[in-house]
mmCIF file of C-alpha atoms and ligand atoms in Angstrom:
data_model
loop_
_atom_site.group_PDB
_atom_site.id
_atom_site.type_symbol
_atom_site.label_atom_id
_atom_site.label_comp_id
_atom_site.label_asym_id
_atom_site.label_seq_id
_atom_site.Cartn_x
_atom_site.Cartn_y
_atom_site.Cartn_z
ATOM 1 C CA MET V 1 0.184 0.095 -0.071
ATOM 2 C CA THR V 2 0.904 3.538 -0.813
ATOM 3 C CA VAL V 3 -0.577 6.780 0.381
ATOM 4 C CA HIS V 4 -2.763 7.135 -2.165
ATOM 5 C CA ILE V 5 -3.018 3.562 -3.481
ATOM 6 C CA GLY V 6 -4.610 0.410 -1.684
ATOM 7 C CA ALA V 7 -3.326 -2.273 -3.817
ATOM 8 C CA GLN V 8 -1.097 -5.013 -2.081
ATOM 9 C CA PRO V 9 2.309 -5.651 -3.623
ATOM 10 C CA GLY V 10 1.980 -7.778 -6.753
ATOM 11 C CA GLN V 11 -1.937 -6.409 -7.334
ATOM 12 C CA ILE V 12 -0.750 -3.950 -9.959
ATOM 13 C CA ALA V 13 0.290 -5.127 -13.344
ATOM 14 C CA GLU V 14 3.386 -3.836 -15.218
ATOM 15 C CA THR V 15 0.990 -2.067 -17.983
ATOM 16 C CA VAL V 16 -1.123 0.352 -16.482
ATOM 17 C CA LEU V 17 -3.896 2.539 -18.513
ATOM 18 C CA MET V 18 -4.627 5.907 -16.522
ATOM 19 C CA PRO V 19 -8.165 7.680 -17.790
ATOM 20 C CA GLY V 20 -8.642 10.554 -15.671
ATOM 21 C CA ASP V 21 -12.208 9.652 -14.453
ATOM 22 C CA PRO V 22 -12.310 6.597 -11.846
ATOM 23 C CA TYR V 23 -15.815 5.719 -13.250
ATOM 24 C CA ARG V 24 -13.943 5.442 -16.523
ATOM 25 C CA ALA V 25 -11.659 3.100 -15.350
ATOM 26 C CA LYS V 26 -14.294 0.764 -13.707
ATOM 27 C CA TRP V 27 -16.320 0.763 -17.562
ATOM 28 C CA ILE V 28 -12.657 -0.083 -19.117
ATOM 29 C CA ALA V 29 -12.175 -2.712 -16.715
ATOM 30 C CA GLU V 30 -15.810 -3.983 -17.144
ATOM 31 C CA THR V 31 -15.759 -3.310 -20.917
ATOM 32 C CA PHE V 32 -12.533 -4.899 -21.891
ATOM 33 C CA LEU V 33 -10.844 -6.720 -19.109
ATOM 34 C CA GLN V 34 -11.258 -10.418 -17.998
ATOM 35 C CA ASP V 35 -11.218 -11.553 -14.374
ATOM 36 C CA ALA V 36 -11.076 -7.322 -13.375
ATOM 37 C CA GLU V 37 -10.783 -7.202 -9.627
ATOM 38 C CA CYS V 38 -10.844 -3.779 -7.917
ATOM 39 C CA ILE V 39 -7.470 -2.885 -6.479
ATOM 40 C CA ASN V 40 -7.882 0.603 -5.391
ATOM 41 C CA GLN V 41 -10.693 2.634 -3.696
ATOM 42 C CA VAL V 42 -8.690 5.043 -1.665
ATOM 43 C CA ARG V 43 -10.359 8.521 -2.197
ATOM 44 C CA GLY V 44 -12.705 6.881 -4.879
ATOM 45 C CA MET V 45 -9.694 6.738 -7.242
ATOM 46 C CA LEU V 46 -10.704 3.009 -8.600
ATOM 47 C CA GLY V 47 -8.368 0.995 -9.858
ATOM 48 C CA PHE V 48 -8.790 -2.450 -11.496
ATOM 49 C CA THR V 49 -6.463 -5.142 -12.644
ATOM 50 C CA GLY V 50 -7.432 -8.041 -15.175
ATOM 51 C CA THR V 51 -6.250 -9.571 -18.436
ATOM 52 C CA TRP V 52 -6.659 -8.414 -21.935
ATOM 53 C CA ASN V 53 -6.210 -11.179 -24.765
ATOM 54 C CA GLY V 54 -4.223 -13.027 -21.643
ATOM 55 C CA ASN V 55 -2.140 -9.968 -20.796
ATOM 56 C CA ARG V 56 -2.181 -8.546 -17.146
ATOM 57 C CA VAL V 57 -2.986 -4.933 -17.284
ATOM 58 C CA THR V 58 -4.262 -2.528 -14.666
ATOM 59 C CA VAL V 59 -6.652 0.601 -15.135
ATOM 60 C CA GLN V 60 -6.122 3.160 -12.541
ATOM 61 C CA GLY V 61 -7.981 6.646 -12.527
ATOM 62 C CA SER V 62 -5.577 9.767 -12.223
ATOM 63 C CA GLY V 63 -7.680 12.631 -11.253
ATOM 64 C CA MET V 64 -7.729 15.873 -13.156
ATOM 65 C CA GLY V 65 -4.377 18.056 -13.735
ATOM 66 C CA MET V 66 -0.681 17.214 -13.334
ATOM 67 C CA PRO V 67 -0.302 17.360 -9.687
ATOM 68 C CA SER V 68 -2.976 14.485 -9.254
ATOM 69 C CA PHE V 69 -1.745 12.489 -12.106
ATOM 70 C CA SER V 70 1.592 12.813 -10.706
ATOM 71 C CA ILE V 71 0.952 11.301 -7.238
ATOM 72 C CA TYR V 72 -0.375 8.148 -9.079
ATOM 73 C CA ALA V 73 2.206 7.812 -11.567
ATOM 74 C CA ASN V 74 4.609 8.090 -9.187
ATOM 75 C CA GLU V 75 3.368 5.462 -6.775
ATOM 76 C CA LEU V 76 2.653 2.958 -9.830
ATOM 77 C CA ILE V 77 6.297 3.276 -10.904
ATOM 78 C CA ARG V 78 8.084 3.828 -8.053
ATOM 79 C CA ASP V 79 6.151 1.550 -5.491
ATOM 80 C CA TYR V 80 4.440 -1.236 -7.746
ATOM 81 C CA GLY V 81 6.922 -1.144 -10.375
ATOM 82 C CA ALA V 82 4.851 -0.001 -13.443
ATOM 83 C CA LYS V 83 6.664 -0.256 -16.750
ATOM 84 C CA THR V 84 4.327 0.989 -19.344
ATOM 85 C CA LEU V 85 2.013 3.849 -18.808
ATOM 86 C CA ILE V 86 -0.682 5.001 -21.113
ATOM 87 C CA ARG V 87 -2.945 7.803 -20.354
ATOM 88 C CA ILE V 88 -6.260 7.901 -22.237
ATOM 89 C CA GLY V 89 -8.254 10.932 -21.815
ATOM 90 C CA SER V 90 -10.153 13.795 -23.587
ATOM 91 C CA CYS V 91 -8.892 16.676 -25.271
ATOM 92 C CA GLY V 92 -9.946 19.892 -26.730
ATOM 93 C CA GLY V 93 -9.047 20.424 -30.332
ATOM 94 C CA MET V 94 -7.043 23.291 -31.497
ATOM 95 C CA GLN V 95 -6.644 22.934 -35.357
ATOM 96 C CA HIS V 96 -9.331 23.109 -37.765
ATOM 97 C CA HIS V 97 -8.506 19.810 -39.514
ATOM 98 C CA VAL V 98 -8.803 18.169 -35.967
ATOM 99 C CA LYS V 99 -12.337 17.284 -35.471
ATOM 100 C CA VAL V 100 -14.364 16.723 -32.110
ATOM 101 C CA ARG V 101 -14.539 12.443 -31.913
ATOM 102 C CA ASP V 102 -10.689 12.399 -33.655
ATOM 103 C CA VAL V 103 -8.159 10.487 -31.929
ATOM 104 C CA ILE V 104 -5.171 12.277 -31.076
ATOM 105 C CA ILE V 105 -1.550 10.274 -30.159
ATOM 106 C CA ALA V 106 0.631 12.964 -28.326
ATOM 107 C CA MET V 107 4.134 12.627 -29.710
ATOM 108 C CA THR V 108 5.129 15.517 -27.788
ATOM 109 C CA CYS V 109 3.779 17.935 -24.982
ATOM 110 C CA THR V 110 4.046 21.829 -24.934
ATOM 111 C CA THR V 111 3.780 23.071 -20.982
ATOM 112 C CA MET V 112 3.988 26.231 -19.028
ATOM 113 C CA SER V 113 4.787 24.146 -15.718
ATOM 114 C CA THR V 114 4.804 20.819 -14.221
ATOM 115 C CA PRO V 115 5.168 19.359 -10.906
ATOM 116 C CA SER V 116 8.722 18.583 -12.415
ATOM 117 C CA ARG V 117 9.493 22.090 -12.578
ATOM 118 C CA GLY V 118 11.048 22.032 -9.084
ATOM 119 C CA ILE V 119 14.031 19.393 -10.431
ATOM 120 C CA LEU V 120 14.067 20.467 -14.013
ATOM 121 C CA ARG V 121 14.303 24.339 -13.168
ATOM 122 C CA ASP V 122 15.057 26.296 -15.899
ATOM 123 C CA LEU V 123 15.571 23.468 -18.159
ATOM 124 C CA ASN V 124 13.112 23.293 -21.274
ATOM 125 C CA PHE V 125 12.925 19.644 -21.266
ATOM 126 C CA ALA V 126 10.793 18.229 -24.165
ATOM 127 C CA PRO V 127 8.674 15.609 -22.976
ATOM 128 C CA CYS V 128 7.842 12.974 -25.685
ATOM 129 C CA ALA V 129 6.238 9.748 -25.812
ATOM 130 C CA ASP V 130 8.040 6.403 -26.278
ATOM 131 C CA TYR V 131 8.606 5.739 -29.776
ATOM 132 C CA GLY V 132 7.965 1.700 -29.682
ATOM 133 C CA LEU V 133 4.595 2.534 -28.010
ATOM 134 C CA LEU V 134 3.776 5.367 -30.515
ATOM 135 C CA ALA V 135 4.665 3.619 -33.691
ATOM 136 C CA ALA V 136 2.556 0.855 -32.258
ATOM 137 C CA ALA V 137 -0.511 2.797 -31.697
ATOM 138 C CA VAL V 138 -0.140 4.594 -34.861
ATOM 139 C CA GLU V 139 -0.262 1.105 -36.382
ATOM 140 C CA ALA V 140 -3.200 -0.016 -34.175
ATOM 141 C CA ALA V 141 -5.395 2.990 -35.147
ATOM 142 C CA LYS V 142 -5.010 1.903 -38.907
ATOM 143 C CA SER V 143 -7.841 -0.963 -38.018
ATOM 144 C CA VAL V 144 -10.044 1.328 -36.025
ATOM 145 C CA ASP V 145 -12.280 3.399 -38.011
ATOM 146 C CA VAL V 146 -11.351 6.824 -36.432
ATOM 147 C CA THR V 147 -9.586 9.680 -37.903
ATOM 148 C CA THR V 148 -6.103 9.829 -35.915
ATOM 149 C CA HIS V 149 -3.680 13.119 -35.742
ATOM 150 C CA VAL V 150 -0.098 12.492 -34.370
ATOM 151 C CA GLY V 151 1.902 15.430 -32.892
ATOM 152 C CA ASN V 152 2.397 17.875 -30.345
ATOM 153 C CA ILE V 153 -0.232 18.455 -27.660
ATOM 154 C CA TYR V 154 -0.561 21.262 -24.849
ATOM 155 C CA SER V 155 -0.544 20.084 -21.122
ATOM 156 C CA SER V 156 -2.377 22.926 -19.554
ATOM 157 C CA ASP V 157 -2.653 23.698 -15.678
ATOM 158 C CA THR V 158 -5.801 25.473 -16.196
ATOM 159 C CA PHE V 159 -9.146 24.549 -17.586
ATOM 160 C CA TYR V 160 -10.852 27.994 -17.732
ATOM 161 C CA ASP V 161 -7.406 29.361 -19.293
ATOM 162 C CA GLU V 162 -8.035 33.475 -19.567
ATOM 163 C CA ARG V 163 -5.003 33.854 -21.778
ATOM 164 C CA ASN V 164 -5.977 33.997 -25.290
ATOM 165 C CA ASP V 165 -2.572 35.031 -26.552
ATOM 166 C CA LEU V 166 -1.351 31.600 -25.334
ATOM 167 C CA GLN V 167 -3.750 29.850 -27.031
ATOM 168 C CA GLU V 168 -3.060 31.836 -30.290
ATOM 169 C CA GLN V 169 0.614 30.923 -29.939
ATOM 170 C CA MET V 170 -0.651 27.255 -29.615
ATOM 171 C CA ILE V 171 -2.612 27.256 -32.509
ATOM 172 C CA ARG V 172 0.072 29.239 -34.843
ATOM 173 C CA HIS V 173 2.545 26.545 -33.703
ATOM 174 C CA GLY V 174 0.692 23.481 -34.935
ATOM 175 C CA VAL V 175 -0.381 22.521 -31.367
ATOM 176 C CA LEU V 176 -3.124 19.684 -31.883
ATOM 177 C CA GLY V 177 -5.162 19.813 -28.538
ATOM 178 C CA VAL V 178 -5.170 20.821 -25.166
ATOM 179 C CA GLU V 179 -5.479 18.569 -22.084
ATOM 180 C CA MET V 180 -4.049 18.586 -18.557
ATOM 181 C CA GLU V 181 -1.939 15.805 -17.396
ATOM 182 C CA ALA V 182 0.539 14.358 -20.259
ATOM 183 C CA ALA V 183 3.567 16.023 -19.954
ATOM 184 C CA GLU V 184 3.996 14.886 -16.573
ATOM 185 C CA LEU V 185 3.617 11.486 -17.483
ATOM 186 C CA TYR V 186 5.993 11.800 -20.223
ATOM 187 C CA ILE V 187 8.970 13.329 -17.694
ATOM 188 C CA LEU V 188 8.384 10.957 -14.929
ATOM 189 C CA ALA V 189 8.659 8.011 -17.641
ATOM 190 C CA ALA V 190 11.878 9.768 -18.761
ATOM 191 C CA ARG V 191 13.174 10.083 -15.019
ATOM 192 C CA HIS V 192 12.283 6.342 -14.293
ATOM 193 C CA LYS V 193 13.008 4.683 -17.223
ATOM 194 C CA ALA V 194 9.433 3.548 -17.944
ATOM 195 C CA ARG V 195 7.491 3.608 -21.450
ATOM 196 C CA ALA V 196 4.603 6.171 -21.495
ATOM 197 C CA LEU V 197 2.234 7.385 -23.809
ATOM 198 C CA ALA V 198 -0.891 9.587 -24.344
ATOM 199 C CA VAL V 199 -3.916 8.944 -26.381
ATOM 200 C CA PHE V 200 -6.728 11.188 -26.701
ATOM 201 C CA THR V 201 -10.157 11.610 -28.048
ATOM 202 C CA VAL V 202 -11.191 15.063 -28.956
ATOM 203 C CA SER V 203 -14.291 15.711 -26.917
ATOM 204 C CA ASP V 204 -14.700 19.517 -27.394
ATOM 205 C CA HIS V 205 -13.128 22.150 -29.706
ATOM 206 C CA LEU V 206 -11.481 25.384 -28.761
ATOM 207 C CA LEU V 207 -12.070 26.849 -32.356
ATOM 208 C CA THR V 208 -15.481 25.671 -33.255
ATOM 209 C CA HIS V 209 -16.902 25.507 -29.732
ATOM 210 C CA GLU V 210 -18.469 22.184 -30.574
ATOM 211 C CA ALA V 211 -18.888 19.343 -27.872
ATOM 212 C CA LEU V 212 -19.194 15.773 -28.377
ATOM 213 C CA PRO V 213 -22.713 14.569 -27.546
ATOM 214 C CA SER V 214 -22.581 12.242 -24.334
ATOM 215 C CA GLU V 215 -24.586 9.384 -26.494
ATOM 216 C CA ASP V 216 -21.058 9.383 -28.514
ATOM 217 C CA ARG V 217 -18.367 9.376 -25.693
ATOM 218 C CA GLU V 218 -18.569 5.836 -25.089
ATOM 219 C CA LYS V 219 -17.901 4.709 -28.524
ATOM 220 C CA THR V 220 -15.163 7.216 -29.216
ATOM 221 C CA PHE V 221 -13.502 6.448 -25.798
ATOM 222 C CA GLY V 222 -13.878 2.855 -26.728
ATOM 223 C CA ASP V 223 -12.003 3.150 -30.052
ATOM 224 C CA MET V 224 -8.984 4.983 -27.972
ATOM 225 C CA VAL V 225 -8.920 2.142 -25.299
ATOM 226 C CA GLU V 226 -8.668 -0.336 -28.321
ATOM 227 C CA ILE V 227 -5.804 1.563 -29.603
ATOM 228 C CA ALA V 228 -4.136 1.859 -26.156
ATOM 229 C CA LEU V 229 -4.339 -2.090 -25.425
ATOM 230 C CA GLU V 230 -3.359 -3.015 -29.043
ATOM 231 C CA ALA V 231 -0.302 -0.574 -28.641
ATOM 232 C CA ALA V 232 0.773 -1.424 -25.101
ATOM 233 C CA PHE V 233 1.048 -5.353 -26.069
ATOM 234 C CA ALA V 234 2.089 -5.019 -29.545
HETATM 235 N N1 HPA A 1 -8.900 22.231 -21.852
HETATM 236 C C1 HPA A 1 -7.990 21.464 -21.021
HETATM 237 N N2 HPA A 1 -8.479 20.024 -20.914
HETATM 238 C C2 HPA A 1 -9.160 19.609 -21.605
HETATM 239 C C3 HPA A 1 -10.113 20.398 -22.807
HETATM 240 C C4 HPA A 1 -9.850 21.516 -22.476
HETATM 241 O O1 HPA A 1 -10.525 22.180 -23.262
HETATM 242 N N3 HPA A 1 -10.955 19.379 -22.974
HETATM 243 C C5 HPA A 1 -10.508 18.294 -22.393
HETATM 244 N N4 HPA A 1 -9.630 18.333 -21.689
#
């Protein structure tokens, strides 16, 4: 047990999918995993371990924002020995060619700050995906009926961002979408020699203000889970 995860040693798999929402973790376990058991309920941040195509996998909620994400990822890697961590989440679209329902695979993450800032200080470290996982996810996406983009995303500390000038520069520099966790995942994975990837469905759009209707969320979320699982065990 750690401060935030109640699992016993050995109850967490080396491969962990990390949705922000704990109820998504439950839905993924029920929909995609065999023999899933709940391995964490501390603070309601549900985690489950089961198998997918015979491969052992844990799905652990991370909460929203990099400080929350960082707590779970640190404990998963350092205390439970997680080796492959894949964030699956939603993001806001930031380019006109990126549409609501599309999938984005994050090659790299732009950020203003992360919980690792205290360690990296004035270094503008470039958080990047594990290339093997990235390539496998791109390959897996070809068999899923969804438009997929690969590139730079913005990991923000604010959902209600009032810096319009900043958004303009992101868009100008080709950033595909905005979310709130992946940069810290990529930095932690680099530090602890783990493999990391982040895959997103575009749930809303900063330019068109379109939002994914709730009845479409499950299907698009499922496509992304499929891509993440295929990539993890390719
Ligand atoms: N901003 C930040 N995170 C998000 C968004 C957004 O617009 N949409 C989904 N996650």
